[in-house]
Coordinates of C-alpha atoms and ligand atoms in Angstrom, one line a residue:
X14 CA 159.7 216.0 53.7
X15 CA 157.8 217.8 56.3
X16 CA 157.2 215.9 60.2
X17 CA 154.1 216.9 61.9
X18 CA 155.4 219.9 63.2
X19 CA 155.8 221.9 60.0
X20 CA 152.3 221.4 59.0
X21 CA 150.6 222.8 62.0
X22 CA 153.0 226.1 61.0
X23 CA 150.3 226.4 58.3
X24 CA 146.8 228.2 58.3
X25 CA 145.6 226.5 55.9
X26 CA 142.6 223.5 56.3
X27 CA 144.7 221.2 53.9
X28 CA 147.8 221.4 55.5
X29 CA 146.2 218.1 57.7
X30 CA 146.4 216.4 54.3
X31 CA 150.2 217.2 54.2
X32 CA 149.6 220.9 52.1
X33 CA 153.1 222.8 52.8
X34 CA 153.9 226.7 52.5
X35 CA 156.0 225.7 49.3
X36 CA 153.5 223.8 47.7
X37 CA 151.0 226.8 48.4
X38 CA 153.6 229.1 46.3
X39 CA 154.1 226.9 43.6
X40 CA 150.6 227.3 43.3
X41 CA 149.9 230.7 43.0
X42 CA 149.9 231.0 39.6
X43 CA 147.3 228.4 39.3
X44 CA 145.2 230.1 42.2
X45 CA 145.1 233.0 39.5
X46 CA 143.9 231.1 37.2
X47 CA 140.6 230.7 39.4
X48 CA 141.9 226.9 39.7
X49 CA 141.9 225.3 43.5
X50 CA 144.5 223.0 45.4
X51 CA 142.9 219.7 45.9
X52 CA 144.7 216.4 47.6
X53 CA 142.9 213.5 45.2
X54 CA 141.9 210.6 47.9
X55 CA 140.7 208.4 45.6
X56 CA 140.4 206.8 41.8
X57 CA 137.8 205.2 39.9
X58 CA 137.3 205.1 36.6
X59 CA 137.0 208.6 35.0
X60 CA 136.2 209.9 38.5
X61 CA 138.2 211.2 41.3
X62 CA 137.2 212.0 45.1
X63 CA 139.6 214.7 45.7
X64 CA 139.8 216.7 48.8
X65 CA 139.6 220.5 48.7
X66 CA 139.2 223.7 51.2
X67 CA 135.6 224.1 51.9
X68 CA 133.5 227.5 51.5
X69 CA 134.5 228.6 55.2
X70 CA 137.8 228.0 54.4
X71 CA 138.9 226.4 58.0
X72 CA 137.5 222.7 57.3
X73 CA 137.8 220.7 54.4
X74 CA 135.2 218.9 51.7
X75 CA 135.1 216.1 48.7
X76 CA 134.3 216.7 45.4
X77 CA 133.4 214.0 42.8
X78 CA 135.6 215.4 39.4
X79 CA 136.1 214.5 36.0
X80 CA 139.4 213.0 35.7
X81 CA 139.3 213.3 31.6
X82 CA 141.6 216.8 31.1
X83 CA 144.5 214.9 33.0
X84 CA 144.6 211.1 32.0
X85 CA 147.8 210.6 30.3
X86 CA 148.8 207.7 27.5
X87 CA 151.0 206.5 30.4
X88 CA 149.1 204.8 32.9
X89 CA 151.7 206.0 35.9
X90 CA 151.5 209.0 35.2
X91 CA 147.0 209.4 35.6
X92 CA 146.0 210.5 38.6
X93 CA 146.8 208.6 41.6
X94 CA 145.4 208.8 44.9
X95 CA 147.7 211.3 46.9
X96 CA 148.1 213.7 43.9
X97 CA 147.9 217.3 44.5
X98 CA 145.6 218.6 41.8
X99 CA 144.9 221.8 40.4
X100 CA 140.7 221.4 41.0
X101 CA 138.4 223.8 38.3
X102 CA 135.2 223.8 40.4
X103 CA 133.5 226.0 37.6
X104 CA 134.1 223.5 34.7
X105 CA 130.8 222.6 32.8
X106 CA 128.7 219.4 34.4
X107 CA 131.2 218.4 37.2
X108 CA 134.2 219.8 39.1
X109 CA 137.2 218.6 37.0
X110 CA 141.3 217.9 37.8
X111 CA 142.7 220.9 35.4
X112 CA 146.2 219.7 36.4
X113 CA 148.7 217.7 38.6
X114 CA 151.5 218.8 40.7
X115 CA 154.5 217.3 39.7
X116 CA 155.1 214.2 42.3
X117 CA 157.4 214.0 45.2
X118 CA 157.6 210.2 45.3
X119 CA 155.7 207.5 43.9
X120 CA 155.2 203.8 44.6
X121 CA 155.0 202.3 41.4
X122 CA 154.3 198.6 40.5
X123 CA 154.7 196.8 37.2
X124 CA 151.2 196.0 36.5
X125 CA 150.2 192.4 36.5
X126 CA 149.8 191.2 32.7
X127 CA 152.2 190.5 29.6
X128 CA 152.6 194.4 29.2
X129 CA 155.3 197.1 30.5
X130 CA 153.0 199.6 32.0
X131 CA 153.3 200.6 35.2
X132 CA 150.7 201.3 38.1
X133 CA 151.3 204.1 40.5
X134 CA 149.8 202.9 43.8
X135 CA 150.5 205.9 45.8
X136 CA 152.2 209.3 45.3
X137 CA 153.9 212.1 47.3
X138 CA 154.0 210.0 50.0
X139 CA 157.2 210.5 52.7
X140 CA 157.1 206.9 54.1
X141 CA 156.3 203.6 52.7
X142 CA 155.1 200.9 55.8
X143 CA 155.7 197.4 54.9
X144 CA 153.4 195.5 56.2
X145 CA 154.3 191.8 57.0
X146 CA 152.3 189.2 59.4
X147 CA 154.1 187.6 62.5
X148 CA 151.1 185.1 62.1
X149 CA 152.9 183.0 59.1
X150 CA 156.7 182.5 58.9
X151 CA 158.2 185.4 58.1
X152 CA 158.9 185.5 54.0
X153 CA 162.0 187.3 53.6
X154 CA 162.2 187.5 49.8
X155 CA 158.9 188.8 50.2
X156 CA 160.2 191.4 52.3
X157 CA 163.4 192.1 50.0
X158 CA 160.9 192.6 47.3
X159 CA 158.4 195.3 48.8
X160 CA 161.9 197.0 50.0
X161 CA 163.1 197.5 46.4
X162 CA 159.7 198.9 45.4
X163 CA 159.9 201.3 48.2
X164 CA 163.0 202.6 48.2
X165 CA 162.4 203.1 44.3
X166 CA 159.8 205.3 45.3
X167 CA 161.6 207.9 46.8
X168 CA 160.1 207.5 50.2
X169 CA 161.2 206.4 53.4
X170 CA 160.5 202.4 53.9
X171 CA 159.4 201.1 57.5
X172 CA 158.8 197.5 58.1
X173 CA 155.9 196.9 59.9
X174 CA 155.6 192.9 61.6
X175 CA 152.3 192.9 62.3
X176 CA 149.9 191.0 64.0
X177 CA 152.6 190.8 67.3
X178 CA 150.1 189.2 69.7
X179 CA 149.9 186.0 67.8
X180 CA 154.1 185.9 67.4
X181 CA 154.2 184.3 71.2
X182 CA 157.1 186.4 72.1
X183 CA 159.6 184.7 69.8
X184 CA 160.4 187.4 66.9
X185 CA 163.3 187.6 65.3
X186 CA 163.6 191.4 64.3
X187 CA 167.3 190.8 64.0
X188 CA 167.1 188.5 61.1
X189 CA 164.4 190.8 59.5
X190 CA 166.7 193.7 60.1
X191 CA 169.6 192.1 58.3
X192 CA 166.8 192.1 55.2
X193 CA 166.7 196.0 55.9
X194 CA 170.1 197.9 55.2
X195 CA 168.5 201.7 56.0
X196 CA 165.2 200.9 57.1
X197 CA 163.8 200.7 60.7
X198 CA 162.0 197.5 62.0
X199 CA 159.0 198.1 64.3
X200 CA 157.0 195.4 65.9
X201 CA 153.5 196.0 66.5
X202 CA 150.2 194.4 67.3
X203 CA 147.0 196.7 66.2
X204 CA 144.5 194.3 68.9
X205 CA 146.9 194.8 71.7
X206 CA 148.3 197.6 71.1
X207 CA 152.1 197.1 71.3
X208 CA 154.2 198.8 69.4
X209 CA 151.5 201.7 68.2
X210 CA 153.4 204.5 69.9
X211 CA 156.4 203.7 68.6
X212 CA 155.2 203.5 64.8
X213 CA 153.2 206.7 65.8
X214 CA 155.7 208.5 66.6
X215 CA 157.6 207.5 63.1
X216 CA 155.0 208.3 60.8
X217 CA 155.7 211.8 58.5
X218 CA 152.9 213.6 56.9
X219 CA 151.8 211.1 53.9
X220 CA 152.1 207.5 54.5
X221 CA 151.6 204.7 52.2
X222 CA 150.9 201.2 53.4
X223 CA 151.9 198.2 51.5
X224 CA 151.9 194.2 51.9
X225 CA 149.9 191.3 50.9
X226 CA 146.8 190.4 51.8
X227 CA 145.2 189.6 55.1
X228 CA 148.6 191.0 56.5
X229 CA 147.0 193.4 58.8
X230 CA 146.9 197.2 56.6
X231 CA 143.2 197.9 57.2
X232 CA 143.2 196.7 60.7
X233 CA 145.9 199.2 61.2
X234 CA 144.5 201.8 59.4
X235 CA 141.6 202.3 61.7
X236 CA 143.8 201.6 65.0
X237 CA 146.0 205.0 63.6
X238 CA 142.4 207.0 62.3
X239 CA 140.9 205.8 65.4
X240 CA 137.6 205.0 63.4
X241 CA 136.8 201.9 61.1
X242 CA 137.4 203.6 57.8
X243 CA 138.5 200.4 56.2
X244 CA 136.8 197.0 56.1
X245 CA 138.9 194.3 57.9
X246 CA 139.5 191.1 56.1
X247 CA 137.8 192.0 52.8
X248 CA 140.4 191.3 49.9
X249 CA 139.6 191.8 46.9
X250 CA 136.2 194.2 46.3
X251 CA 133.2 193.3 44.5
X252 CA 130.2 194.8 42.6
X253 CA 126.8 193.6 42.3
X254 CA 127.4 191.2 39.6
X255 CA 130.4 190.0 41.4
X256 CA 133.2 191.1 39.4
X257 CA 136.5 192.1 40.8
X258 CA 136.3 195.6 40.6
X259 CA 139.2 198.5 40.4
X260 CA 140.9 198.5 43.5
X261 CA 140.9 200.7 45.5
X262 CA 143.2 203.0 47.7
X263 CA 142.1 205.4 50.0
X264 CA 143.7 208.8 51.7
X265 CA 142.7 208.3 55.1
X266 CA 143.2 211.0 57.6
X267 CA 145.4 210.2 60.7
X268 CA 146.1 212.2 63.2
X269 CA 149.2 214.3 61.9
X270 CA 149.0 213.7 58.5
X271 CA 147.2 210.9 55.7
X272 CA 148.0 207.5 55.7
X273 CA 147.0 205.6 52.0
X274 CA 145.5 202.1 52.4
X275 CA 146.3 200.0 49.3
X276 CA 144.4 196.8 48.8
X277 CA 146.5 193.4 49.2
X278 CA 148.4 192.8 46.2
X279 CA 148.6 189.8 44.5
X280 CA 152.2 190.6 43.3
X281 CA 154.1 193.1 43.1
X282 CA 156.4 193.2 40.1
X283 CA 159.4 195.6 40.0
X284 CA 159.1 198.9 37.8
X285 CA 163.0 199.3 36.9
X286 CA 165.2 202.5 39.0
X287 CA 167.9 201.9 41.2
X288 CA 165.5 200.2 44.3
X289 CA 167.2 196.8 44.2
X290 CA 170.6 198.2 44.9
X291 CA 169.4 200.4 47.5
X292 CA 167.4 197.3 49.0
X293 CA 170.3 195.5 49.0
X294 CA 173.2 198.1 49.9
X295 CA 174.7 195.4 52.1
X296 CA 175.8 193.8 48.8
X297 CA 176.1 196.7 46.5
X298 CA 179.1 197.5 49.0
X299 CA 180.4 194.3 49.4
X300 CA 180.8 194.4 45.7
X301 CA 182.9 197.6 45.8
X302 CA 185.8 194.9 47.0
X303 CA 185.7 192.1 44.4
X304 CA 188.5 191.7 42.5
X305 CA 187.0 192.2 39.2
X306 CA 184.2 195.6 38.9
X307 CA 181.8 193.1 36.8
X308 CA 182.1 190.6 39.0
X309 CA 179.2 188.5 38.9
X310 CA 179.7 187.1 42.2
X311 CA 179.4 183.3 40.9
X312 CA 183.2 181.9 40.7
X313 CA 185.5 184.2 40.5
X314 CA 188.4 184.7 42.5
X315 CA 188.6 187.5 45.0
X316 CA 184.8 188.0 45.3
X317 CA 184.3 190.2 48.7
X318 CA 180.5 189.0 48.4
X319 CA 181.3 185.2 48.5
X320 CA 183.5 185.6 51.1
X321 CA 181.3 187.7 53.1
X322 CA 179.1 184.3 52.4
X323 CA 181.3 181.8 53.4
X324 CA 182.2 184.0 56.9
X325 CA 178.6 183.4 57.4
X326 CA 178.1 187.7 57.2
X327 CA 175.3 187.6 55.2
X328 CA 173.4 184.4 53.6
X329 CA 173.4 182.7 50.7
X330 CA 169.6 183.0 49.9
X331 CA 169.9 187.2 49.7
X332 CA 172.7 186.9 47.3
X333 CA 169.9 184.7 45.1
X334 CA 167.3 187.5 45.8
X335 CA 169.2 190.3 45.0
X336 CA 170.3 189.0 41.4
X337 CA 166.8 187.4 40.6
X338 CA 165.2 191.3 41.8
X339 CA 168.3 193.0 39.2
X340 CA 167.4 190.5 36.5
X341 CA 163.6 191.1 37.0
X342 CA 164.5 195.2 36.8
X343 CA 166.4 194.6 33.8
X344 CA 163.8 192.7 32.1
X345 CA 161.3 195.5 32.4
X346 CA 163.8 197.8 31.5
X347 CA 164.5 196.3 28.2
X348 CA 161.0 195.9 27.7
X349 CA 160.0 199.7 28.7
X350 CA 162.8 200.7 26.2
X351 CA 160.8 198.8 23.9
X352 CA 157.6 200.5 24.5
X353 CA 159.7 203.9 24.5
X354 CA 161.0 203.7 21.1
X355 CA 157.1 202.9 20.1
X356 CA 155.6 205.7 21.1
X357 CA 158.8 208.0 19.7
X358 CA 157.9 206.7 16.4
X359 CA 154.2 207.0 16.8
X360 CA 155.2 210.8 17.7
X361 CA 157.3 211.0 14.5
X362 CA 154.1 209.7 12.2
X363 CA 152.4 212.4 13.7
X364 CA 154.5 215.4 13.3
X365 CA 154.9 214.2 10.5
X366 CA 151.0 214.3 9.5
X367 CA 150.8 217.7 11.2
X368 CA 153.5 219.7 8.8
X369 CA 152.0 217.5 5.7
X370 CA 148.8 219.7 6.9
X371 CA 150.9 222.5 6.8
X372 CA 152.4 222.7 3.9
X373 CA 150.0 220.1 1.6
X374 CA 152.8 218.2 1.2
X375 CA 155.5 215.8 3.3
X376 CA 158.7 216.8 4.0
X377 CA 161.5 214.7 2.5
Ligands
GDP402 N1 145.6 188.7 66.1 C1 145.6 189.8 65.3 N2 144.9 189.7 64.2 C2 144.9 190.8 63.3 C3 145.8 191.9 63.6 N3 145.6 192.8 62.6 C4 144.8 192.3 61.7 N4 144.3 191.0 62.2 C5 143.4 190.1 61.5 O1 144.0 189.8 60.2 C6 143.0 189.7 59.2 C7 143.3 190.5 58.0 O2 143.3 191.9 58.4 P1 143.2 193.1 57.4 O3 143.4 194.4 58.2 O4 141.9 193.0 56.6 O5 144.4 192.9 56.4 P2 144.7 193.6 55.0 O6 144.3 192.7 54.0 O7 146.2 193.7 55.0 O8 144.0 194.9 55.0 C8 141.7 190.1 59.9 O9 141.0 188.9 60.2 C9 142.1 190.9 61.1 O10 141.2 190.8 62.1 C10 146.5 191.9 64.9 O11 147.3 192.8 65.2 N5 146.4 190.8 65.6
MG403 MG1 142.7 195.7 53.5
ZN404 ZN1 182.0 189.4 43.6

């Protein structure tokens, strides 16, 4: 993960957008090909807005391309904005994404709905900022739950409280801390301006901003880009019908690197990994002492996690967050196994069909 100060080592104009001297080299071959690195800032339906070098070579430009030579049957894996992309500028009608680099990180979500897919909200990111409003009382769970999700990712979480200048002085960054085995705390206010130094001074080269709703992400977007690149207080988007349309994310350059604004989410379901016991290390170590290795932490004897209870070292409710995130994980495990095993037999029809072509007639 590069800081600041390894990017401006770089000649290159995309190195601003987090480009590095080894992804330049994995490149290469692709360069050969006549094919161009591009950072995709956006995603809309078929389309992308990714970010290449421009003609002069020294500044940068967006190009609208065709998204269709990359979309894969697994919806995490379609291009997402923060994707390096292999760009053909010479393709037939429109500029299109010829390939993806493979990803660093990813923030991915279990999309909202009956199904198992998951939704990739941001990738190759090196930090994921939690955003959570002083304004309302503090939802911990809520908290817990972004946590696992970012730590799944790869990246670096940062809780952000936000909105500091409403909090009247009384925050309790020790109890949100306690929520935050790993991850640092910052407070900061975007409309007076406490805190911003500090969080400036933590950000790496690609960061991704998450939280609910009206918790403050746009409002800090534009105090980092300096500019009103996002609109404040607008939820959900619209079109002219007024339709909830795609939402969207956006790269946004900051000064030092990109930050991604994603739209409030209305949940934000866990994707399986190992995010919940990295969330909740506290516990996972605790565990390392019961009595039994299974222990379930429910009534048996010599259980290191209820006595860590009972002494009052960590409370009751995170014990109750921490197995209802692990059963939610295993739940969409189970059901992405599902899915698995599907498409491995859809696979199998169609090899299948293939050597029938072959040889006129199917293997036994
Ligand atoms: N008092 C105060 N209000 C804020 C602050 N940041 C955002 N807001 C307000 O909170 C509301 C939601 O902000 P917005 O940035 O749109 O939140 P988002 O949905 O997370 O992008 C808007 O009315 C903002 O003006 C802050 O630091 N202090
Ligand atoms: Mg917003
Ligand atoms: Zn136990």
């Amino acid at each position: 993960m590069s800081s600041h100060e390894d990017l401006q080592g770089i000649d290159h104009p995309l190195a601003a957008y987090g480009w590095t001297p080894e992804l330049e080299a994995d490149f290469a071959p692709l360069a050969e090909a006549g094919l161009v690195p591009g950072r995709v800032a956006r995603v809309d339906l078929g389309r992308c807005d990714v970010v290449i070098a421009d003609a002069s070579g020294a500044g940068v430009r967006t190009v609208r391309a065709d998204t269709a030579p990359v979309l894969d049957p697994d919806p995490v894996n379609c291009p997402c904005t923060g994707d390096w992309a292999a760009v053909d500028l010479g393709a037939p009608g429109m500029a299109a994404l010829a390939g993806l680099l493979p990803r660093t990180t990813a923030v991915v979500r279990n999309s909202a709905g009956a199904g198992s897919d998951g939704q990739a909200l941001a990738v190759n990111v090196d930090a994921v900022l939690i955003a959570s409003p002083l304004a309302a009382k503090l939802d911990l769970g809520r908290i817990e739950r972004y946590l696992a999700l970012a730590w799944e990712s790869g990246a670096q979480p940062i809780v952000v409280l936000t909105k500091a200048d409403v909090a009247g002085g009384e925050v309790d960054v020790d109890e949100v801390e306690a929520v935050a085995p790993g991850a640092t705390v910052l407070v900061v206010s975007a409309v007076s301006g406490e805190g911003m130094d500090v969080l400036r001074a933590c950000l790496p080269a690609t960061t991704a901003l998450i939280g609910p709703s009206g918790a403050g992400k746009s409002t800090l977007t534009n105090a980092l880009a300096g500019a009103e690149v996002m609109a404040v207080g607008e939820t959900r988007q619209r079109d002219e019908k007024g339709r909830h349309t795609t939402t969207t994310r956006e790269l946004i350059p900051i000064p030092g690197g990109v930050l991604i604004d994603t739209p409030g989410l209305r949940g934000v379901g866990l994707y399986g990994g190992d995010g919940v016991e990295r969330a909740f290390s506290d516990i996972e170590e605790l565990a390392a002492d019961c009595r039994f290795h299974d222990c379930a932490h429910d009534a048996e004897p010599g259980c290191a996690v209820k006595d860590a209870i009972e002494e009052g070292r960590i409370p009751a409710r995170r014990l109750v967050s921490y197995q209802k995130l692990l059963r939610e994980n295993e739940r969409i495990a189970a059901r992405s196994d599902a899915r698995l095993a599907a498409e491995r037999a859809r696979q199998g029809k169609h090899q299948w069909k293939l050597m029938m072509a072959e040889s006129g007639k199917p293997r036994p």
